[in-house]
Amino acid sequence: MNARFESSQVDLVVENSCARISLNRPQVGNALSPSMVDDLDRAFDSAVKGSPRLIVFAGVGKHLCTGFDLSDIDSCSDGDLLLRFVRIEHLLQKIYHSPFVTAAIGSGRVYGAGADLFAACDRRVGLSNASFAFPGSGFGLILGTRRLAARIGNDAARRILLEGGELSVEKAATVGLVTDRCDSADLPELLARISVAAARLEATTVKALHARTISRDDDADLAALVNSASDPGLKERIIAYRQKAISARASK
């Protein structure tokens, strides 16, 4: 397999027919900076070039991904933020329509863009400590909505996005966001079974199955994202949402 890739933020490890891509910024909950999204994109492209049967996404440390790293938001413009959202949308589209089986290991907080990454994968493993949230609608952002609805149904997706709350791993499994649940100790065995299942079919067959079972409307998804993020005051809406969330956590 051809999987040459170097990054301090994203690890790519290839073993047999499985490529494992790990988000490696545990000090910030694997939050996605612009450069980290670029590294994830390059790591995914490198993995795909090697024609694996399975591509697994995981997080180093406690969390898979806590969303976007907005620590520099004070110096960002609305345009800067819009570009970040567009870049992650392009990556999520690649993963969702991958010609190979994809899996994500949901651990700790799986929030925002991290939850969208999780939802884009075929097999979605929820560890016992995992929780999930899609907060983008709270500041007017439409990102990954159709993919989420395709995974769990329109009504469930609408309810989750309207309410904006946190989902336990149990609730996420009930609605279909999580396809497999296990404890950390049992994860290697589960991944081995997923890898065996992924290797059962030729890559061309997997690609054809994806093409017939996954609806594709990438341009409309991107347009919905851009339209939602183009409303004036995106930065202010995000800051207000973050402050409200921090206050809510502090009051608990």
mmCIF file of N, CA and C in Angstrom, residues 108-221:
data_model
loop_
_atom_site.group_PDB
_atom_site.id
_atom_site.type_symbol
_atom_site.label_atom_id
_atom_site.label_comp_id
_atom_site.label_asym_id
_atom_site.label_seq_id
_atom_site.Cartn_x
_atom_site.Cartn_y
_atom_site.Cartn_z
ATOM 1 N N GLY A 108 -15.252 9.607 24.080
ATOM 2 C CA GLY A 108 -15.348 10.900 24.743
ATOM 3 C C GLY A 108 -16.353 11.808 24.061
ATOM 4 N N ARG A 109 -15.992 13.075 23.911
ATOM 5 C CA ARG A 109 -16.890 14.019 23.244
ATOM 6 C C ARG A 109 -16.705 13.935 21.734
ATOM 7 N N VAL A 110 -17.802 13.717 21.058
ATOM 8 C CA VAL A 110 -17.838 13.675 19.592
ATOM 9 C C VAL A 110 -18.819 14.775 19.185
ATOM 10 N N TYR A 111 -18.288 15.976 19.024
ATOM 11 C CA TYR A 111 -19.125 17.160 18.884
ATOM 12 C C TYR A 111 -18.882 17.878 17.563
ATOM 13 N N GLY A 112 -19.889 18.597 17.109
ATOM 14 C CA GLY A 112 -19.720 19.482 15.969
ATOM 15 C C GLY A 112 -19.185 18.769 14.740
ATOM 16 N N ALA A 113 -18.118 19.306 14.173
ATOM 17 C CA ALA A 113 -17.512 18.696 12.995
ATOM 18 C C ALA A 113 -17.029 17.277 13.292
ATOM 19 N N GLY A 114 -16.697 16.994 14.553
ATOM 20 C CA GLY A 114 -16.324 15.637 14.931
ATOM 21 C C GLY A 114 -17.494 14.686 14.799
ATOM 22 N N ALA A 115 -18.695 15.139 15.181
ATOM 23 C CA ALA A 115 -19.893 14.322 15.028
ATOM 24 C C ALA A 115 -20.236 14.148 13.549
ATOM 25 N N ASP A 116 -19.991 15.186 12.745
ATOM 26 C CA ASP A 116 -20.224 15.068 11.305
ATOM 27 C C ASP A 116 -19.260 14.068 10.672
ATOM 28 N N LEU A 117 -18.008 14.067 11.119
ATOM 29 C CA LEU A 117 -17.043 13.084 10.650
ATOM 30 C C LEU A 117 -17.506 11.674 11.019
ATOM 31 N N PHE A 118 -17.963 11.513 12.234
ATOM 32 C CA PHE A 118 -18.461 10.221 12.705
ATOM 33 C C PHE A 118 -19.632 9.753 11.841
ATOM 34 N N ALA A 119 -20.578 10.647 11.582
ATOM 35 C CA ALA A 119 -21.774 10.293 10.821
ATOM 36 C C ALA A 119 -21.469 9.971 9.366
ATOM 37 N N ALA A 120 -20.357 10.466 8.845
ATOM 38 C CA ALA A 120 -20.007 10.231 7.447
ATOM 39 C C ALA A 120 -19.508 8.812 7.197
ATOM 40 N N CYS A 121 -19.182 8.076 8.248
ATOM 41 C CA CYS A 121 -18.585 6.747 8.103
ATOM 42 C C CYS A 121 -19.634 5.637 8.074
ATOM 43 N N ASP A 122 -19.276 4.516 7.445
ATOM 44 C CA ASP A 122 -20.191 3.378 7.325
ATOM 45 C C ASP A 122 -20.464 2.723 8.671
ATOM 46 N N ARG A 123 -19.402 2.364 9.369
ATOM 47 C CA ARG A 123 -19.521 1.727 10.674
ATOM 48 C C ARG A 123 -19.149 2.754 11.721
ATOM 49 N N ARG A 124 -20.024 2.903 12.724
ATOM 50 C CA ARG A 124 -19.864 3.982 13.689
ATOM 51 C C ARG A 124 -19.893 3.384 15.093
ATOM 52 N N VAL A 125 -18.698 3.208 15.629
ATOM 53 C CA VAL A 125 -18.526 2.515 16.904
ATOM 54 C C VAL A 125 -18.605 3.522 18.046
ATOM 55 N N GLY A 126 -19.478 3.275 18.992
ATOM 56 C CA GLY A 126 -19.590 4.123 20.162
ATOM 57 C C GLY A 126 -19.037 3.433 21.388
ATOM 58 N N LEU A 127 -17.975 3.982 21.982
ATOM 59 C CA LEU A 127 -17.456 3.451 23.232
ATOM 60 C C LEU A 127 -18.338 3.907 24.385
ATOM 61 N N SER A 128 -18.183 3.257 25.516
ATOM 62 C CA SER A 128 -19.088 3.504 26.641
ATOM 63 C C SER A 128 -18.993 4.928 27.176
ATOM 64 N N ASN A 129 -17.875 5.627 26.926
ATOM 65 C CA ASN A 129 -17.708 6.987 27.446
ATOM 66 C C ASN A 129 -18.096 8.055 26.434
ATOM 67 N N ALA A 130 -18.683 7.670 25.310
ATOM 68 C CA ALA A 130 -18.918 8.611 24.217
ATOM 69 C C ALA A 130 -20.223 9.384 24.397
ATOM 70 N N SER A 131 -20.210 10.616 23.928
ATOM 71 C CA SER A 131 -21.419 11.429 23.822
ATOM 72 C C SER A 131 -21.315 12.239 22.532
ATOM 73 N N PHE A 132 -22.453 12.643 21.998
ATOM 74 C CA PHE A 132 -22.512 13.218 20.662
ATOM 75 C C PHE A 132 -23.361 14.491 20.670
ATOM 76 N N ALA A 133 -22.949 15.474 19.869
ATOM 77 C CA ALA A 133 -23.715 16.714 19.771
ATOM 78 C C ALA A 133 -23.453 17.366 18.418
ATOM 79 N N PHE A 134 -24.510 17.990 17.888
ATOM 80 C CA PHE A 134 -24.449 18.699 16.607
ATOM 81 C C PHE A 134 -24.876 20.151 16.858
ATOM 82 N N PRO A 135 -23.971 20.986 17.365
ATOM 83 C CA PRO A 135 -24.352 22.331 17.804
ATOM 84 C C PRO A 135 -24.444 23.375 16.700
ATOM 85 N N GLY A 136 -24.061 23.032 15.472
ATOM 86 C CA GLY A 136 -23.982 24.046 14.421
ATOM 87 C C GLY A 136 -25.261 24.813 14.192
ATOM 88 N N SER A 137 -26.403 24.128 14.323
ATOM 89 C CA SER A 137 -27.676 24.819 14.101
ATOM 90 C C SER A 137 -27.904 25.919 15.129
ATOM 91 N N GLY A 138 -27.222 25.813 16.278
ATOM 92 C CA GLY A 138 -27.370 26.828 17.313
ATOM 93 C C GLY A 138 -26.832 28.182 16.909
ATOM 94 N N PHE A 139 -25.927 28.213 15.935
ATOM 95 C CA PHE A 139 -25.462 29.506 15.412
ATOM 96 C C PHE A 139 -25.746 29.615 13.912
ATOM 97 N N GLY A 140 -26.782 28.878 13.478
ATOM 98 C CA GLY A 140 -27.304 29.074 12.130
ATOM 99 C C GLY A 140 -26.592 28.323 11.033
ATOM 100 N N LEU A 141 -25.757 27.332 11.367
ATOM 101 C CA LEU A 141 -24.965 26.641 10.361
ATOM 102 C C LEU A 141 -25.649 25.337 9.937
ATOM 103 N N ILE A 142 -25.723 25.121 8.639
ATOM 104 C CA ILE A 142 -26.274 23.885 8.085
ATOM 105 C C ILE A 142 -25.114 23.087 7.514
ATOM 106 N N LEU A 143 -24.602 22.158 8.304
ATOM 107 C CA LEU A 143 -23.445 21.348 7.905
ATOM 108 C C LEU A 143 -23.753 19.883 8.194
ATOM 109 N N GLY A 144 -23.706 19.048 7.141
ATOM 110 C CA GLY A 144 -23.889 17.617 7.330
ATOM 111 C C GLY A 144 -25.319 17.186 7.587
ATOM 112 N N THR A 145 -26.273 18.080 7.372
ATOM 113 C CA THR A 145 -27.665 17.786 7.733
ATOM 114 C C THR A 145 -28.233 16.625 6.923
ATOM 115 N N ARG A 146 -28.032 16.633 5.620
ATOM 116 C CA ARG A 146 -28.589 15.563 4.788
ATOM 117 C C ARG A 146 -27.944 14.215 5.100
ATOM 118 N N ARG A 147 -26.631 14.230 5.372
ATOM 119 C CA ARG A 147 -25.963 12.971 5.702
ATOM 120 C C ARG A 147 -26.508 12.405 7.015
ATOM 121 N N LEU A 148 -26.707 13.278 8.000
ATOM 122 C CA LEU A 148 -27.263 12.811 9.266
ATOM 123 C C LEU A 148 -28.661 12.244 9.049
ATOM 124 N N ALA A 149 -29.481 12.941 8.264
ATOM 125 C CA ALA A 149 -30.837 12.463 7.997
ATOM 126 C C ALA A 149 -30.814 11.124 7.268
ATOM 127 N N ALA A 150 -29.845 10.945 6.371
ATOM 128 C CA ALA A 150 -29.740 9.670 5.658
ATOM 129 C C ALA A 150 -29.381 8.529 6.606
ATOM 130 N N ARG A 151 -28.632 8.840 7.645
ATOM 131 C CA ARG A 151 -28.226 7.807 8.607
ATOM 132 C C ARG A 151 -29.351 7.447 9.568
ATOM 133 N N ILE A 152 -30.088 8.439 10.056
ATOM 134 C CA ILE A 152 -31.005 8.168 11.162
ATOM 135 C C ILE A 152 -32.455 8.519 10.851
ATOM 136 N N GLY A 153 -32.731 9.042 9.651
ATOM 137 C CA GLY A 153 -34.091 9.409 9.283
ATOM 138 C C GLY A 153 -34.340 10.893 9.471
ATOM 139 N N ASN A 154 -35.245 11.425 8.662
ATOM 140 C CA ASN A 154 -35.512 12.861 8.681
ATOM 141 C C ASN A 154 -36.048 13.343 10.026
ATOM 142 N N ASP A 155 -37.008 12.619 10.582
ATOM 143 C CA ASP A 155 -37.630 13.081 11.816
ATOM 144 C C ASP A 155 -36.632 13.108 12.968
ATOM 145 N N ALA A 156 -35.845 12.027 13.105
ATOM 146 C CA ALA A 156 -34.871 11.974 14.195
ATOM 147 C C ALA A 156 -33.804 13.049 14.025
ATOM 148 N N ALA A 157 -33.329 13.234 12.790
ATOM 149 C CA ALA A 157 -32.312 14.260 12.545
ATOM 150 C C ALA A 157 -32.856 15.645 12.841
ATOM 151 N N ARG A 158 -34.089 15.906 12.407
ATOM 152 C CA ARG A 158 -34.692 17.217 12.644
ATOM 153 C C ARG A 158 -34.834 17.483 14.145
ATOM 154 N N ARG A 159 -35.262 16.467 14.876
ATOM 155 C CA ARG A 159 -35.447 16.644 16.321
ATOM 156 C C ARG A 159 -34.122 16.925 17.020
ATOM 157 N N ILE A 160 -33.094 16.178 16.654
ATOM 158 C CA ILE A 160 -31.782 16.361 17.277
ATOM 159 C C ILE A 160 -31.230 17.749 16.981
ATOM 160 N N LEU A 161 -31.358 18.207 15.732
ATOM 161 C CA LEU A 161 -30.805 19.504 15.347
ATOM 162 C C LEU A 161 -31.614 20.658 15.920
ATOM 163 N N LEU A 162 -32.926 20.477 16.031
ATOM 164 C CA LEU A 162 -33.757 21.528 16.615
ATOM 165 C C LEU A 162 -33.517 21.664 18.112
ATOM 166 N N GLU A 163 -33.374 20.520 18.792
ATOM 167 C CA GLU A 163 -33.186 20.559 20.235
ATOM 168 C C GLU A 163 -31.755 20.929 20.610
ATOM 169 N N GLY A 164 -30.785 20.472 19.814
ATOM 170 C CA GLY A 164 -29.398 20.857 20.027
ATOM 171 C C GLY A 164 -28.737 20.282 21.260
ATOM 172 N N GLY A 165 -29.309 19.255 21.840
ATOM 173 C CA GLY A 165 -28.746 18.697 23.063
ATOM 174 C C GLY A 165 -27.690 17.637 22.804
ATOM 175 N N GLU A 166 -27.200 17.086 23.894
ATOM 176 C CA GLU A 166 -26.173 16.041 23.846
ATOM 177 C C GLU A 166 -26.836 14.669 23.848
ATOM 178 N N LEU A 167 -26.302 13.755 23.038
ATOM 179 C CA LEU A 167 -26.800 12.390 22.978
ATOM 180 C C LEU A 167 -25.836 11.466 23.706
ATOM 181 N N SER A 168 -26.357 10.656 24.608
ATOM 182 C CA SER A 168 -25.539 9.603 25.205
ATOM 183 C C SER A 168 -25.292 8.530 24.157
ATOM 184 N N VAL A 169 -24.333 7.663 24.412
ATOM 185 C CA VAL A 169 -24.060 6.589 23.460
ATOM 186 C C VAL A 169 -25.276 5.678 23.339
ATOM 187 N N GLU A 170 -26.008 5.504 24.432
ATOM 188 C CA GLU A 170 -27.211 4.666 24.386
ATOM 189 C C GLU A 170 -28.260 5.278 23.462
ATOM 190 N N LYS A 171 -28.499 6.591 23.614
ATOM 191 C CA LYS A 171 -29.470 7.261 22.756
ATOM 192 C C LYS A 171 -29.006 7.274 21.310
ATOM 193 N N ALA A 172 -27.716 7.506 21.093
ATOM 194 C CA ALA A 172 -27.174 7.526 19.731
ATOM 195 C C ALA A 172 -27.343 6.178 19.051
ATOM 196 N N ALA A 173 -27.218 5.107 19.812
ATOM 197 C CA ALA A 173 -27.424 3.768 19.263
ATOM 198 C C ALA A 173 -28.900 3.534 18.957
ATOM 199 N N THR A 174 -29.764 4.036 19.816
ATOM 200 C CA THR A 174 -31.207 3.848 19.617
ATOM 201 C C THR A 174 -31.679 4.493 18.323
ATOM 202 N N VAL A 175 -31.164 5.682 18.005
ATOM 203 C CA VAL A 175 -31.611 6.374 16.794
ATOM 204 C C VAL A 175 -30.850 5.921 15.556
ATOM 205 N N GLY A 176 -29.785 5.136 15.717
ATOM 206 C CA GLY A 176 -29.047 4.623 14.573
ATOM 207 C C GLY A 176 -27.785 5.374 14.230
ATOM 208 N N LEU A 177 -27.447 6.413 14.990
ATOM 209 C CA LEU A 177 -26.190 7.113 14.736
ATOM 210 C C LEU A 177 -25.017 6.199 15.040
ATOM 211 N N VAL A 178 -25.075 5.485 16.144
ATOM 212 C CA VAL A 178 -24.071 4.484 16.506
ATOM 213 C C VAL A 178 -24.529 3.130 15.978
ATOM 214 N N THR A 179 -23.686 2.477 15.196
ATOM 215 C CA THR A 179 -24.032 1.154 14.659
ATOM 216 C C THR A 179 -23.513 0.019 15.528
ATOM 217 N N ASP A 180 -22.440 0.276 16.295
ATOM 218 C CA ASP A 180 -21.825 -0.750 17.133
ATOM 219 C C ASP A 180 -21.423 -0.127 18.456
ATOM 220 N N ARG A 181 -21.731 -0.791 19.561
ATOM 221 C CA ARG A 181 -21.322 -0.326 20.881
ATOM 222 C C ARG A 181 -20.383 -1.346 21.507
ATOM 223 N N CYS A 182 -19.363 -0.842 22.209
ATOM 224 C CA CYS A 182 -18.476 -1.753 22.926
ATOM 225 C C CYS A 182 -17.663 -0.984 23.961
ATOM 226 N N ASP A 183 -17.061 -1.705 24.874
ATOM 227 C CA ASP A 183 -16.120 -1.123 25.819
ATOM 228 C C ASP A 183 -14.746 -1.055 25.162
ATOM 229 N N SER A 184 -13.874 -0.235 25.706
ATOM 230 C CA SER A 184 -12.534 -0.068 25.130
ATOM 231 C C SER A 184 -11.792 -1.401 25.050
ATOM 232 N N ALA A 185 -11.978 -2.240 26.060
ATOM 233 C CA ALA A 185 -11.262 -3.516 26.093
ATOM 234 C C ALA A 185 -11.681 -4.433 24.948
ATOM 235 N N ASP A 186 -12.900 -4.276 24.477
ATOM 236 C CA ASP A 186 -13.409 -5.142 23.413
ATOM 237 C C ASP A 186 -13.227 -4.547 22.019
ATOM 238 N N LEU A 187 -12.667 -3.338 21.950
ATOM 239 C CA LEU A 187 -12.553 -2.661 20.659
ATOM 240 C C LEU A 187 -11.668 -3.411 19.658
ATOM 241 N N PRO A 188 -10.491 -3.913 20.036
ATOM 242 C CA PRO A 188 -9.669 -4.624 19.045
ATOM 243 C C PRO A 188 -10.400 -5.791 18.394
ATOM 244 N N GLU A 189 -11.145 -6.551 19.185
ATOM 245 C CA GLU A 189 -11.884 -7.685 18.627
ATOM 246 C C GLU A 189 -12.964 -7.212 17.654
ATOM 247 N N LEU A 190 -13.675 -6.128 18.026
ATOM 248 C CA LEU A 190 -14.709 -5.604 17.144
ATOM 249 C C LEU A 190 -14.112 -5.095 15.843
ATOM 250 N N LEU A 191 -13.003 -4.354 15.928
ATOM 251 C CA LEU A 191 -12.366 -3.841 14.713
ATOM 252 C C LEU A 191 -11.863 -4.970 13.829
ATOM 253 N N ALA A 192 -11.405 -6.052 14.444
ATOM 254 C CA ALA A 192 -10.960 -7.208 13.669
ATOM 255 C C ALA A 192 -12.126 -7.800 12.884
ATOM 256 N N ARG A 193 -13.296 -7.879 13.524
ATOM 257 C CA ARG A 193 -14.474 -8.416 12.833
ATOM 258 C C ARG A 193 -14.907 -7.478 11.710
ATOM 259 N N ILE A 194 -14.861 -6.165 11.967
ATOM 260 C CA ILE A 194 -15.224 -5.201 10.929
ATOM 261 C C ILE A 194 -14.258 -5.298 9.755
ATOM 262 N N SER A 195 -12.972 -5.482 10.054
ATOM 263 C CA SER A 195 -11.960 -5.597 9.002
ATOM 264 C C SER A 195 -12.188 -6.843 8.149
ATOM 265 N N VAL A 196 -12.519 -7.946 8.791
ATOM 266 C CA VAL A 196 -12.796 -9.180 8.052
ATOM 267 C C VAL A 196 -14.004 -8.994 7.138
ATOM 268 N N ALA A 197 -15.054 -8.351 7.674
ATOM 269 C CA ALA A 197 -16.250 -8.103 6.871
ATOM 270 C C ALA A 197 -15.945 -7.176 5.700
ATOM 271 N N ALA A 198 -15.111 -6.163 5.930
ATOM 272 C CA ALA A 198 -14.768 -5.210 4.872
ATOM 273 C C ALA A 198 -13.975 -5.868 3.758
ATOM 274 N N ALA A 199 -13.155 -6.868 4.126
ATOM 275 C CA ALA A 199 -12.304 -7.546 3.138
ATOM 276 C C ALA A 199 -13.054 -8.605 2.343
ATOM 277 N N ARG A 200 -14.287 -8.859 2.708
ATOM 278 C CA ARG A 200 -15.044 -9.935 2.057
ATOM 279 C C ARG A 200 -15.353 -9.618 0.606
ATOM 280 N N LEU A 201 -15.564 -8.336 0.299
ATOM 281 C CA LEU A 201 -15.951 -7.938 -1.049
ATOM 282 C C LEU A 201 -14.817 -7.195 -1.741
ATOM 283 N N GLU A 202 -14.795 -7.279 -3.048
ATOM 284 C CA GLU A 202 -13.831 -6.517 -3.829
ATOM 285 C C GLU A 202 -14.165 -5.029 -3.731
ATOM 286 N N ALA A 203 -13.137 -4.204 -3.879
ATOM 287 C CA ALA A 203 -13.337 -2.762 -3.767
ATOM 288 C C ALA A 203 -14.344 -2.244 -4.794
ATOM 289 N N THR A 204 -14.341 -2.818 -5.990
ATOM 290 C CA THR A 204 -15.286 -2.379 -7.019
ATOM 291 C C THR A 204 -16.726 -2.665 -6.597
ATOM 292 N N THR A 205 -16.922 -3.767 -5.881
ATOM 293 C CA THR A 205 -18.264 -4.104 -5.402
ATOM 294 C C THR A 205 -18.706 -3.140 -4.314
ATOM 295 N N VAL A 206 -17.779 -2.820 -3.391
ATOM 296 C CA VAL A 206 -18.094 -1.861 -2.330
ATOM 297 C C VAL A 206 -18.449 -0.510 -2.939
ATOM 298 N N LYS A 207 -17.688 -0.093 -3.925
ATOM 299 C CA LYS A 207 -17.958 1.186 -4.586
ATOM 300 C C LYS A 207 -19.342 1.188 -5.223
ATOM 301 N N ALA A 208 -19.700 0.092 -5.880
ATOM 302 C CA ALA A 208 -21.009 -0.007 -6.527
ATOM 303 C C ALA A 208 -22.131 -0.014 -5.495
ATOM 304 N N LEU A 209 -21.915 -0.703 -4.378
ATOM 305 C CA LEU A 209 -22.922 -0.732 -3.319
ATOM 306 C C LEU A 209 -23.126 0.654 -2.720
ATOM 307 N N HIS A 210 -22.027 1.362 -2.496
ATOM 308 C CA HIS A 210 -22.137 2.727 -1.985
ATOM 309 C C HIS A 210 -22.914 3.609 -2.963
ATOM 310 N N ALA A 211 -22.618 3.445 -4.251
ATOM 311 C CA ALA A 211 -23.258 4.282 -5.262
ATOM 312 C C ALA A 211 -24.771 4.079 -5.290
ATOM 313 N N ARG A 212 -25.222 2.856 -4.979
ATOM 314 C CA ARG A 212 -26.652 2.555 -5.045
ATOM 315 C C ARG A 212 -27.371 2.764 -3.716
ATOM 316 N N THR A 213 -26.637 2.907 -2.639
ATOM 317 C CA THR A 213 -27.289 3.028 -1.326
ATOM 318 C C THR A 213 -27.053 4.373 -0.653
ATOM 319 N N ILE A 214 -26.230 5.231 -1.243
ATOM 320 C CA ILE A 214 -25.958 6.555 -0.687
ATOM 321 C C ILE A 214 -26.359 7.604 -1.710
ATOM 322 N N SER A 215 -27.310 8.439 -1.339
ATOM 323 C CA SER A 215 -27.722 9.510 -2.241
ATOM 324 C C SER A 215 -26.633 10.558 -2.316
ATOM 325 N N ARG A 216 -26.486 11.135 -3.491
ATOM 326 C CA ARG A 216 -25.414 12.114 -3.675
ATOM 327 C C ARG A 216 -25.990 13.423 -4.194
ATOM 328 N N ASP A 217 -25.803 14.474 -3.424
ATOM 329 C CA ASP A 217 -26.221 15.815 -3.834
ATOM 330 C C ASP A 217 -25.230 16.809 -3.239
ATOM 331 N N ASP A 218 -23.959 16.606 -3.584
ATOM 332 C CA ASP A 218 -22.876 17.361 -2.967
ATOM 333 C C ASP A 218 -23.013 18.859 -3.180
ATOM 334 N N ASP A 219 -23.399 19.253 -4.397
ATOM 335 C CA ASP A 219 -23.501 20.682 -4.691
ATOM 336 C C ASP A 219 -24.587 21.338 -3.840
ATOM 337 N N ALA A 220 -25.708 20.634 -3.665
ATOM 338 C CA ALA A 220 -26.787 21.185 -2.840
ATOM 339 C C ALA A 220 -26.366 21.266 -1.379
ATOM 340 N N ASP A 221 -25.619 20.263 -0.896
ATOM 341 C CA ASP A 221 -25.128 20.303 0.480
ATOM 342 C C ASP A 221 -24.202 21.495 0.684
#
